[in-house]
Short mmCIF file of C-alpha atoms in Angstrom, two decimals:
data_model
loop_
_atom_site.label_atom_id
_atom_site.label_comp_id
_atom_site.label_asym_id
_atom_site.label_seq_id
_atom_site.Cartn_x
_atom_site.Cartn_y
_atom_site.Cartn_z
CA UNK A 25 46.76 81.80 -5.89
CA UNK A 26 49.32 83.64 -3.81
CA UNK A 27 52.69 82.65 -2.40
CA UNK A 28 52.69 85.63 -0.02
CA UNK A 29 52.96 83.22 2.91
CA UNK A 30 56.12 81.59 1.54
CA UNK A 31 59.39 82.47 3.28
CA UNK A 32 60.79 85.55 1.53
CA UNK A 33 64.11 83.89 0.72
CA UNK A 34 62.33 80.89 -0.78
CA UNK A 35 59.92 83.11 -2.68
CA UNK A 36 62.75 85.18 -4.17
CA UNK A 37 64.62 82.04 -5.19
CA UNK A 38 61.44 80.74 -6.82
CA UNK A 39 61.14 83.92 -8.89
CA UNK A 40 64.83 83.74 -9.74
CA UNK A 41 64.31 80.25 -11.17
CA UNK A 42 60.98 81.04 -12.82
CA UNK A 43 60.49 84.82 -13.24
CA UNK A 44 57.00 84.50 -14.73
CA UNK A 45 55.67 83.00 -11.50
CA UNK A 46 55.63 86.46 -9.95
CA UNK A 47 52.79 87.31 -12.35
CA UNK A 48 50.98 83.99 -11.87
CA UNK A 49 51.18 84.23 -8.08
CA UNK A 50 49.53 87.67 -8.26
CA UNK A 51 46.63 86.38 -10.37
CA UNK A 52 43.52 86.80 -8.23
CA UNK A 53 40.08 85.40 -9.00
CA UNK A 54 36.92 87.46 -9.52
CA UNK A 55 33.28 86.45 -9.17
CA UNK A 56 31.49 85.99 -12.48
CA UNK A 57 28.02 84.73 -13.42
CA UNK A 58 27.58 81.01 -14.10
CA UNK A 59 31.24 79.93 -13.94
CA UNK A 60 31.55 81.23 -10.31
CA UNK A 61 35.01 82.78 -10.72
CA UNK A 62 37.63 83.53 -13.37
CA UNK A 63 40.81 85.55 -13.67
CA UNK A 64 40.42 89.31 -13.92
CA UNK A 65 38.85 90.14 -17.31
CA UNK A 66 40.98 92.34 -19.55
CA UNK A 67 44.17 91.51 -17.67
CA UNK A 68 47.31 92.72 -19.43
CA UNK A 69 50.67 91.90 -17.88
CA UNK A 70 54.08 90.93 -19.29
CA UNK A 71 53.26 87.19 -19.18
CA UNK A 72 49.57 86.65 -19.90
CA UNK A 73 46.43 88.40 -21.07
CA UNK A 74 42.73 87.69 -20.60
CA UNK A 75 39.71 88.61 -22.69
CA UNK A 76 36.56 90.39 -21.55
CA UNK A 77 35.21 87.16 -20.02
CA UNK A 78 38.41 86.41 -18.09
CA UNK A 79 39.68 83.61 -20.36
CA UNK A 80 43.32 83.59 -21.38
CA UNK A 81 44.19 84.59 -24.93
CA UNK A 82 45.77 81.92 -27.08
CA UNK A 83 47.84 82.03 -30.25
CA UNK A 84 47.21 80.39 -33.61
CA UNK A 85 48.16 80.58 -37.25
CA UNK A 86 45.07 82.77 -37.68
CA UNK A 87 46.23 85.21 -35.00
CA UNK A 88 45.17 85.84 -31.43
CA UNK A 89 42.19 83.81 -30.23
CA UNK A 90 39.68 85.02 -27.65
CA UNK A 91 36.08 84.18 -26.81
CA UNK A 92 34.71 86.92 -29.10
CA UNK A 93 36.75 86.04 -32.16
CA UNK A 94 36.85 82.25 -31.88
CA UNK A 95 33.26 81.45 -33.06
CA UNK A 96 34.02 83.09 -36.42
CA UNK A 97 37.34 81.27 -36.70
CA UNK A 98 36.04 77.84 -35.69
CA UNK A 99 38.30 75.04 -34.52
CA UNK A 100 38.53 73.49 -31.08
CA UNK A 101 38.10 74.33 -27.43
CA UNK A 102 40.21 73.19 -24.48
CA UNK A 103 38.58 72.84 -21.06
CA UNK A 104 40.29 72.46 -17.70
CA UNK A 105 41.76 74.29 -14.76
CA UNK A 106 45.05 76.10 -14.25
CA UNK A 107 46.85 73.43 -16.30
CA UNK A 108 44.86 74.49 -19.37
CA UNK A 109 45.05 78.17 -18.39
CA UNK A 110 48.79 77.60 -18.68
CA UNK A 111 50.27 78.42 -15.30
CA UNK A 112 54.04 78.37 -15.74
CA UNK A 113 54.04 79.12 -19.47
CA UNK A 114 56.37 81.96 -20.44
CA UNK A 115 53.65 83.63 -22.51
CA UNK A 116 50.23 83.14 -24.10
CA UNK A 117 51.83 81.42 -27.10
CA UNK A 118 53.37 78.68 -24.92
CA UNK A 119 50.17 77.32 -23.37
CA UNK A 120 48.67 73.97 -24.28
CA UNK A 121 45.83 75.46 -26.42
CA UNK A 122 48.32 77.61 -28.34
CA UNK A 123 50.70 74.71 -28.92
CA UNK A 124 47.78 72.56 -30.02
CA UNK A 125 46.62 75.25 -32.46
CA UNK A 126 50.03 75.35 -34.13
CA UNK A 127 50.18 71.56 -34.33
CA UNK A 128 46.70 71.29 -35.84
CA UNK A 129 46.58 74.44 -37.95
CA UNK A 130 43.23 75.49 -36.45
CA UNK A 131 42.51 77.85 -33.53
CA UNK A 132 41.90 76.47 -30.04
CA UNK A 133 40.03 78.56 -27.49
CA UNK A 134 41.53 78.47 -24.00
CA UNK A 135 38.67 78.00 -21.52
CA UNK A 136 40.91 77.06 -18.59
CA UNK A 137 39.57 78.30 -15.23
CA UNK A 138 42.06 78.74 -12.41
CA UNK A 139 40.96 76.34 -9.61
CA UNK A 140 37.85 75.33 -11.58
CA UNK A 141 36.12 71.98 -11.10
CA UNK A 142 34.47 69.81 -13.78
CA UNK A 143 31.07 71.48 -13.42
CA UNK A 144 32.65 74.90 -13.95
CA UNK A 145 34.39 73.46 -17.01
CA UNK A 146 31.03 72.25 -18.32
CA UNK A 147 29.43 75.67 -17.83
CA UNK A 148 32.37 77.36 -19.57
CA UNK A 149 31.87 75.09 -22.58
CA UNK A 150 28.13 75.69 -23.06
CA UNK A 151 28.26 78.79 -25.33
CA UNK A 152 30.95 77.27 -27.56
CA UNK A 153 30.04 73.60 -28.02
CA UNK A 154 27.86 74.19 -31.09
CA UNK A 155 30.85 75.63 -32.96
CA UNK A 156 33.61 73.29 -31.75
CA UNK A 157 34.94 70.67 -34.15
CA UNK A 158 37.02 69.21 -31.34
CA UNK A 159 36.52 69.34 -27.58
CA UNK A 160 39.60 68.59 -25.50
CA UNK A 161 39.19 68.28 -21.74
CA UNK A 162 42.46 68.24 -19.77
CA UNK A 163 41.32 67.78 -16.24
CA UNK A 164 41.19 65.57 -13.16
CA UNK A 165 43.36 67.12 -10.45
CA UNK A 166 41.01 69.90 -9.35
CA UNK A 167 38.03 67.61 -8.79
CA UNK A 168 40.16 65.38 -6.59
CA UNK A 169 41.67 68.12 -4.44
CA UNK A 170 38.43 70.10 -4.26
CA UNK A 171 36.83 66.94 -2.89
CA UNK A 172 39.66 66.41 -0.41
CA UNK A 173 39.30 69.95 0.99
CA UNK A 174 35.51 70.13 0.89
CA UNK A 175 33.67 71.60 3.84
CA UNK A 176 30.50 69.79 2.80
CA UNK A 177 28.70 72.94 1.64
CA UNK A 178 28.21 71.89 -1.99
CA UNK A 179 27.63 68.16 -2.12
CA UNK A 180 24.64 68.45 -4.47
CA UNK A 181 26.54 70.11 -7.33
CA UNK A 182 30.02 69.13 -6.16
CA UNK A 183 32.78 70.62 -4.02
CA UNK A 184 34.68 73.61 -5.30
CA UNK A 185 37.55 75.73 -4.08
CA UNK A 186 36.89 78.79 -1.87
CA UNK A 187 33.82 77.17 -0.33
CA UNK A 188 34.36 79.08 2.90
CA UNK A 189 34.55 82.45 1.15
CA UNK A 190 31.45 81.69 -0.92
CA UNK A 191 29.54 80.51 2.16
CA UNK A 192 30.38 83.81 3.87
CA UNK A 193 29.15 85.78 0.86
CA UNK A 194 26.00 83.68 0.82
CA UNK A 195 24.95 84.98 4.23
CA UNK A 196 24.38 88.47 2.84
CA UNK A 197 21.78 89.54 0.24
CA UNK A 198 23.43 90.07 -3.13
CA UNK A 199 22.36 93.71 -3.43
CA UNK A 200 23.87 94.45 -0.02
CA UNK A 201 27.15 92.89 -1.12
CA UNK A 202 27.17 95.07 -4.22
CA UNK A 203 26.43 98.17 -2.14
CA UNK A 204 29.23 97.34 0.30
CA UNK A 205 31.78 96.98 -2.50
CA UNK A 206 30.57 100.16 -4.22
CA UNK A 207 30.79 102.23 -1.03
CA UNK A 208 34.04 104.26 -0.92
CA UNK A 209 36.60 102.64 1.35
CA UNK A 210 34.58 99.44 1.80
CA UNK A 211 35.82 97.57 -1.25
CA UNK A 212 39.42 97.14 -0.07
CA UNK A 213 39.69 94.30 2.46
CA UNK A 214 42.34 93.90 5.10
CA UNK A 215 45.03 91.67 3.57
CA UNK A 216 45.17 89.29 6.51
CA UNK A 217 41.37 88.87 6.44
CA UNK A 218 41.49 88.25 2.68
CA UNK A 219 44.18 85.60 3.08
CA UNK A 220 42.15 83.85 5.77
CA UNK A 221 38.95 83.93 3.70
CA UNK A 222 40.78 82.45 0.72
CA UNK A 223 42.59 79.76 2.65
CA UNK A 224 42.16 76.25 1.27
CA UNK A 225 42.94 73.35 3.63
CA UNK A 226 42.45 69.61 3.24
CA UNK A 227 40.04 67.45 5.18
CA UNK A 228 41.52 65.69 8.20
CA UNK A 229 40.08 62.40 6.91
CA UNK A 230 42.42 59.49 6.31
CA UNK A 231 42.36 56.06 4.66
CA UNK A 232 38.94 54.89 3.53
CA UNK A 233 37.44 58.37 3.88
CA UNK A 234 39.99 59.83 1.45
CA UNK A 235 39.35 56.96 -0.95
CA UNK A 236 35.62 57.68 -0.82
CA UNK A 237 36.25 61.36 -1.58
CA UNK A 238 38.40 60.42 -4.59
CA UNK A 239 35.67 58.09 -5.86
CA UNK A 240 33.10 60.87 -5.53
CA UNK A 241 35.42 63.20 -7.46
CA UNK A 242 35.69 60.68 -10.29
CA UNK A 243 31.93 60.18 -10.39
CA UNK A 244 31.37 63.93 -10.73
CA UNK A 245 34.03 64.17 -13.44
CA UNK A 246 32.24 61.46 -15.45
CA UNK A 247 28.82 63.03 -14.78
CA UNK A 248 29.93 66.33 -16.29
CA UNK A 249 31.85 64.66 -19.12
CA UNK A 250 28.69 62.74 -20.07
CA UNK A 251 26.83 66.04 -20.51
CA UNK A 252 29.64 67.62 -22.53
CA UNK A 253 29.82 64.63 -24.86
CA UNK A 254 26.04 64.63 -25.35
CA UNK A 255 25.95 68.37 -26.07
CA UNK A 256 28.87 68.40 -28.52
CA UNK A 257 28.25 68.48 -32.26
CA UNK A 258 27.64 65.03 -33.78
CA UNK A 259 30.79 65.42 -35.90
CA UNK A 260 32.96 66.78 -33.05
CA UNK A 261 35.88 64.82 -31.64
CA UNK A 262 35.68 64.69 -27.83
CA UNK A 263 38.86 63.72 -26.01
CA UNK A 264 39.38 63.49 -22.26
CA UNK A 265 43.00 63.86 -21.14
CA UNK A 266 43.79 63.00 -17.55
CA UNK A 267 46.31 65.66 -16.62
CA UNK A 268 49.68 64.66 -15.17
CA UNK A 269 50.38 64.54 -11.45
CA UNK A 270 54.14 64.78 -11.10
CA UNK A 271 54.65 63.52 -7.58
CA UNK A 272 58.14 62.03 -7.08
CA UNK A 273 56.44 58.70 -6.34
CA UNK A 274 55.23 58.69 -9.95
CA UNK A 275 58.16 60.35 -11.73
CA UNK A 276 61.73 61.08 -10.68
CA UNK A 277 62.17 64.88 -10.73
CA UNK A 278 64.99 66.53 -12.66
CA UNK A 279 67.36 68.68 -10.53
CA UNK A 280 65.55 72.01 -11.21
CA UNK A 281 62.18 70.34 -10.60
CA UNK A 282 63.48 68.95 -7.30
CA UNK A 283 64.66 72.37 -6.15
CA UNK A 284 61.30 73.96 -6.93
CA UNK A 285 59.46 71.15 -5.15
CA UNK A 286 61.66 71.69 -2.11
CA UNK A 287 61.08 75.47 -2.14
CA UNK A 288 57.31 74.93 -1.99
CA UNK A 289 57.52 72.25 0.71
CA UNK A 290 56.76 74.61 3.58
CA UNK A 291 53.30 75.25 2.10
CA UNK A 292 52.61 71.52 1.79
CA UNK A 293 52.40 70.72 5.51
CA UNK A 294 48.61 70.41 5.96
CA UNK A 295 48.32 68.66 2.59
CA UNK A 296 50.91 65.92 3.06
CA UNK A 297 48.49 63.14 4.01
CA UNK A 298 46.03 63.96 1.22
CA UNK A 299 48.78 64.55 -1.35
CA UNK A 300 50.52 61.25 -0.54
CA UNK A 301 47.19 59.40 -0.74
CA UNK A 302 46.54 60.85 -4.20
CA UNK A 303 50.04 59.94 -5.40
CA UNK A 304 49.72 56.37 -4.14
CA UNK A 305 46.36 55.92 -5.89
CA UNK A 306 46.82 58.05 -9.02
CA UNK A 307 47.54 55.19 -11.43
CA UNK A 308 44.46 53.31 -10.22
CA UNK A 309 42.45 56.52 -10.58
CA UNK A 310 43.66 56.80 -14.17
CA UNK A 311 42.53 53.24 -14.89
CA UNK A 312 39.09 53.94 -13.48
CA UNK A 313 38.83 57.17 -15.46
CA UNK A 314 39.78 55.32 -18.65
CA UNK A 315 37.11 52.70 -17.98
CA UNK A 316 34.52 55.41 -17.33
CA UNK A 317 35.37 57.18 -20.58
CA UNK A 318 35.07 53.88 -22.46
CA UNK A 319 31.55 53.40 -21.06
CA UNK A 320 30.65 56.90 -22.27
CA UNK A 321 32.20 56.35 -25.68
CA UNK A 322 34.64 59.20 -25.09
CA UNK A 323 38.22 58.89 -26.25
CA UNK A 324 40.80 58.94 -23.44
CA UNK A 325 44.49 59.65 -23.07
CA UNK A 326 46.52 59.50 -19.87
CA UNK A 327 49.06 62.32 -19.72
CA UNK A 328 50.99 60.38 -17.09
CA UNK A 329 53.90 62.32 -15.64
CA UNK A 330 56.34 59.54 -16.49
CA UNK A 331 55.73 60.21 -20.21
CA UNK A 332 57.48 63.59 -19.98
CA UNK A 333 61.22 64.02 -20.39
CA UNK A 334 63.59 66.77 -19.31
CA UNK A 335 62.59 69.75 -17.20
CA UNK A 336 58.84 69.53 -17.74
CA UNK A 337 57.28 70.54 -14.38
CA UNK A 338 57.45 73.53 -12.08
CA UNK A 339 55.38 71.72 -9.44
CA UNK A 340 53.23 68.61 -9.32
CA UNK A 341 50.65 70.07 -11.70
CA UNK A 342 52.01 72.94 -13.79
CA UNK A 343 54.49 72.71 -16.62
CA UNK A 344 57.36 74.42 -18.35
CA UNK A 345 57.09 75.47 -21.99
CA UNK A 346 58.85 72.21 -22.84
CA UNK A 347 56.28 70.27 -20.84
CA UNK A 348 53.27 71.95 -22.45
CA UNK A 349 54.75 71.29 -25.88
CA UNK A 350 55.09 67.59 -25.07
CA UNK A 351 51.50 67.51 -23.81
CA UNK A 352 50.26 69.11 -27.04
CA UNK A 353 52.22 66.58 -29.08
CA UNK A 354 50.65 63.65 -27.20
CA UNK A 355 47.16 65.08 -27.55
CA UNK A 356 47.57 65.90 -31.22
CA UNK A 357 48.82 62.40 -31.93
CA UNK A 358 45.71 61.02 -30.23
CA UNK A 359 43.39 63.38 -32.08
CA UNK A 360 44.94 62.23 -35.38
CA UNK A 361 44.43 58.57 -34.56
CA UNK A 362 41.26 56.62 -35.21
CA UNK A 363 39.10 55.85 -32.21
#
């Protein structure tokens, strides 16, 4: 989550261009039952706020929406990773779920999990599916990149981020871990050790091996989508939105987008081969995802990066307020259409 390793001059310029990123870059993840990890519950900073479960608050015509209040309000839920969480948005009211709520007139609960995969999205949905009149899944990127960086520890359920850190925790009995954190002075790790434990690096595979990892990611996405669709209310609208991947191969960046891409380039080194492979195959991946959704009877929309105009992206995944508004407009138009 952090850009601590970015050159100070580049980091300062990044915050000059996008002040809210200082808050997003400081957003750390905390272990939680079932969903594995979420943002800090009860977080309250100048840019975003989370509820007692760690989900971001969203806005609606009925007021603030959180996981406690939403079941009484009804409406829809939005599942996904940091794109749904709203990284880059200037405030809670500028995220995709909030924009969608104002377009539709009904509340949308933001269940976005920073760095979450499709199985984590499924688990997040479970308590809310019985109440949801619409289920919007905006996902795709995290499954792919989690697969490309997998250490092979979680092939049964599917790769996830921070596999190394979780494997380390798994070598110690859970009560001993709790005791170590509770002991005075033991709960504050050395920063360098924490950065190393949280490091996420791609596989060194190339060519056919990367293609196989992308195929596995798609299969897991469809596996979890099948369960969500089956568990949703019979009258619920289920829509899968393949999130945009704004690589310059797929969309020509605007000048501010280009500068931000360049500022982050020094962190891209180990990922260049994997990132370029994804960009070269993203349109084909979208076609395969569309075909998979059709087989499941789930509505599909491709939020292809080329559909967005103006300064829409801060990086290849996360959007400006203008970008999230455009995404909400596309999704709402699809939700209003007949299947």
